[in-house]
Amino acid sequence: MSTSDDRPFEKPEAIGHAMRRRPVPRKKLSDVVEEELEQMIRRREFAEGEQLPSERELMAFFNVGRPSVREALAALKRKGLVQINNGERARVCRPSADTIISELSGMAKDFLTKPGGIAHFEQLRLFFESSLVRYAAEFATDEQIARLGKALEMNSQSLDDNDLFIRSDIEFHRELAEIPGNPIFMVIHVALLDWLIAARPTVSLAELHAHNNISYQQHIAIYQAICKRDPDAADKALKSHLNSVFAAYYPAKK
């Protein structure tokens, strides 16, 4: 007499009320190698500046082929955990602020294409630069204010050249971001401007030229407020400027 234990094992099609059977995805070998090496690096089994074993040694250790090892090392390089130079073994390093922002870049650009994405990033820039100008008005050194003034002169000299003006405009805002002396601020600021400028629609040369003159006058207002050590006035001038920039590229629909 057979019992239920004598029947061949059958995979259930469902467990409970919600879980239906589906195949569990298998990890690529390169992903497994990447994760193992990353954990070794984070546990300090390989010190910063130390070279990893050779590709051949890693292949033997993980029992995988060369492509899997190379893919894993390339992924670690993107994360800023190793440096790879031609003809040398990968060397352990620590992620920099640039690496972190670079990892976010693809996601940021995707987000900018979503409805409201640009407005959200412009608001982020407004909050960020608002803090920068307030800090500058209170703590900028005479030398830093002088550099900001030179960037303003570049603004003035490039009013008739749209490409040059955009570069001088970026330089003016870059000088603001440099004043706190925090390298993370600089990396975030550069990335924000890169993402936003790349996403801007094309406007006519005549409109752009008119906007350049407005931006220049607004830069003067920001600079003068910083020179007077007036953070409230600097903040007000900056907000007027960035709102004007947004309106120039994204006019309100009638």
C-alpha positions as a printed Julia matrix, in Angstrom:
254×3 Matrix{Float64}:
  0.0    0.0     0.0
  1.51   3.29   -1.04
  1.59   6.34    1.15
  2.04   9.98    0.38
  5.76   9.58    1.2
  6.08   7.1    -1.69
  4.96   9.61   -4.31
  7.65  11.44   -6.31
  8.37  14.98   -5.09
  6.38  17.62   -6.97
  7.18  21.33   -6.96
  4.19  23.28   -5.66
  2.78  25.85   -8.04
  1.92  28.17   -5.17
  2.72  28.76   -1.52
 -0.02  30.32    0.54
 -2.3   32.83   -1.15
  0.19  35.21   -2.77
  3.42  33.46   -3.72
  3.38  31.63   -7.05
  6.33  29.6    -8.26
  8.82  31.38  -10.46
 12.49  30.7   -11.12
 14.99  32.33   -8.77
 17.4   34.41  -10.88
 20.98  33.2   -10.75
 23.78  35.67  -10.19
 26.39  36.15  -12.86
 29.78  34.82  -11.87
 31.25  38.29  -12.31
 28.71  39.68   -9.81
 29.7   37.04   -7.26
 33.41  37.85   -7.71
 32.69  41.58   -7.49
 30.74  41.2    -4.24
 33.39  38.98   -2.65
 36.23  41.34   -3.56
 34.25  44.37   -2.42
 33.67  42.77    0.99
 37.37  41.92    1.26
 38.29  45.53    0.5
 35.77  46.94    2.96
 37.01  44.53    5.67
 40.51  45.92    5.01
 41.82  42.53    3.9
 43.44  44.57    1.14
 44.74  47.92    2.37
 44.41  51.17    0.46
 47.22  51.36   -2.08
 47.79  47.6    -2.04
 47.61  45.64   -5.29
 45.05  42.88   -5.68
 46.22  39.42   -6.8
 46.8   38.97  -10.52
 43.95  38.05  -12.85
 45.3   34.49  -13.05
 45.37  34.2    -9.24
 41.84  35.57   -8.96
 40.64  33.14  -11.63
 42.09  30.24   -9.64
 40.81  31.53   -6.29
 37.23  32.02   -7.48
 37.3   29.17  -10.03
 36.03  31.42  -12.82
 37.23  32.51  -16.26
 39.13  35.67  -17.15
 36.02  37.54  -18.49
 34.29  37.19  -15.09
 37.34  38.54  -13.27
 37.71  41.46  -15.67
 34.01  42.37  -15.44
 34.23  42.29  -11.64
 37.31  44.52  -11.59
 35.68  46.97  -14.02
 32.63  47.19  -11.72
 34.88  47.85   -8.7
 36.65  50.57  -10.68
 33.31  52.28  -11.4
 32.62  52.23   -7.66
 35.95  53.9    -7.01
 37.32  50.92   -5.05
 40.2   50.05   -7.38
 42.44  51.78   -9.91
 43.39  49.9   -13.05
 46.39  50.92  -15.16
 47.51  49.11  -18.29
 49.99  46.35  -17.55
 49.53  46.57  -13.77
 47.45  44.7   -11.25
 44.4   46.48   -9.86
 45.25  48.66   -6.86
 42.87  49.32   -3.95
 41.71  52.91   -3.44
 38.9   54.75   -1.69
 35.93  56.35   -3.46
 36.23  60.1    -3.98
 33.36  62.58   -4.08
 33.71  62.58   -7.89
 33.22  58.8    -7.99
 30.1   58.97   -5.86
 28.52  61.67   -8.04
 29.54  59.82  -11.2
 27.66  56.74   -9.96
 24.57  58.92   -9.45
 24.86  60.67  -12.81
 22.9   58.15  -14.86
 20.04  58.07  -12.38
 19.99  61.87  -12.17
 19.77  62.24  -15.95
 16.92  59.72  -16.07
 15.1   61.6   -13.3
 15.45  64.86  -15.24
 13.42  63.38  -18.1
 10.46  62.64  -15.84
  7.59  65.15  -15.48
  8.63  67.73  -12.92
 12.19  66.37  -12.77
 13.85  69.57  -13.98
 11.81  71.74  -11.61
 12.83  69.51   -8.7
 16.51  69.79   -9.61
 16.22  73.55  -10.07
 14.71  73.74   -6.59
 17.62  71.66   -5.27
 20.03  74.11   -6.87
 18.15  77.04   -5.35
 18.35  75.57   -1.83
 22.01  74.67   -2.3
 23.21  77.98   -3.73
 21.11  79.93   -1.24
 23.29  78.44    1.51
 26.43  79.2    -0.5
 25.72  82.92   -0.93
 24.68  83.33    2.69
 27.92  81.67    3.76
 29.91  83.83    1.33
 28.38  87.05    2.69
 29.37  86.09    6.22
 32.68  84.28    5.83
 34.29  84.91    2.42
 37.83  86.26    2.65
 38.91  89.38    0.79
 40.86  87.15   -1.6
 37.8   85.0    -2.33
 35.66  88.08   -2.94
 38.35  89.39   -5.3
 38.19  86.13   -7.31
 34.42  86.45   -7.46
 34.91  89.98   -8.78
 37.24  88.71  -11.52
 34.6   86.17  -12.56
 32.14  89.06  -12.76
 34.55  90.92  -15.05
 34.64  87.88  -17.34
 30.84  88.09  -17.37
 30.99  91.7   -18.49
 33.51  91.03  -21.26
 31.54  88.14  -22.78
 28.05  89.65  -23.02
 28.14  89.61  -26.83
 29.32  86.0   -27.1
 26.77  83.47  -25.85
 29.19  80.56  -25.54
 31.74  82.64  -23.63
 29.04  84.08  -21.41
 27.8   80.62  -20.43
 31.37  79.68  -19.44
 31.81  82.9   -17.46
 28.41  82.34  -15.84
 29.47  78.87  -14.71
 32.76  80.31  -13.44
 30.94  82.91  -11.31
 28.82  80.23   -9.65
 31.85  77.94   -9.29
 33.66  80.64   -7.33
 30.68  80.8    -4.98
 30.83  77.03   -4.47
 34.56  77.19   -3.69
 34.23  79.7    -0.85
 33.33  77.19    1.94
 36.39  75.11    1.02
 34.43  71.85    1.03
 35.37  69.59   -1.92
 32.04  67.77   -1.73
 30.2   71.05   -2.31
 32.28  71.64   -5.43
 31.58  68.2    -6.88
 27.85  68.46   -6.18
 27.71  71.94   -7.68
 29.55  70.98  -10.86
 27.33  67.92  -11.31
 24.12  69.89  -10.73
 25.06  72.49  -13.33
 26.18  69.85  -15.83
 22.91  67.94  -15.49
 20.7   71.03  -15.65
 22.52  72.71  -18.55
 22.47  69.48  -20.58
 18.7   69.2   -20.03
 17.88  72.78  -21.05
 15.93  73.31  -24.27
 17.32  75.44  -27.08
 16.3   79.09  -27.1
 16.85  81.68  -29.82
 20.11  83.63  -29.9
 18.21  86.89  -29.44
 16.47  85.57  -26.32
 19.73  84.18  -24.99
 21.53  87.49  -25.53
 18.79  89.41  -23.71
 18.91  86.91  -20.86
 22.71  87.27  -20.61
 22.35  90.96  -19.84
 19.76  90.24  -17.16
 21.94  87.52  -15.61
 24.93  89.85  -15.54
 22.97  92.53  -13.66
 21.76  89.89  -11.22
 25.32  88.65  -10.68
 26.29  92.23   -9.81
 23.52  92.33   -7.19
 24.74  89.06   -5.66
 28.34  90.28   -5.64
 27.49  93.63   -4.09
 25.45  91.99   -1.32
 28.39  89.7    -0.51
 30.76  92.68   -0.46
 28.42  94.44    1.99
 28.36  91.31    4.17
 24.57  91.17    3.88
 23.46  87.49    3.72
 19.75  88.34    3.44
 20.34  90.61    0.44
 22.66  88.03   -1.15
 20.04  85.32   -0.7
 17.3   87.52   -2.15
 19.46  88.45   -5.16
 20.35  84.81   -5.81
 16.74  83.62   -5.66
 15.7   86.37   -8.07
 18.51  85.31  -10.4
 17.79  81.57  -10.4
 14.05  82.08  -10.77
 14.79  84.33  -13.75
 17.06  81.67  -15.3
 14.37  79.02  -14.92
 11.72  81.3   -16.47
 13.99  82.07  -19.44
 14.27  78.41  -20.42
 10.88  77.2   -19.17
  8.39  80.06  -19.63
  5.01  79.6   -17.97
  2.35  78.25  -20.32
 -0.41  80.71  -21.09
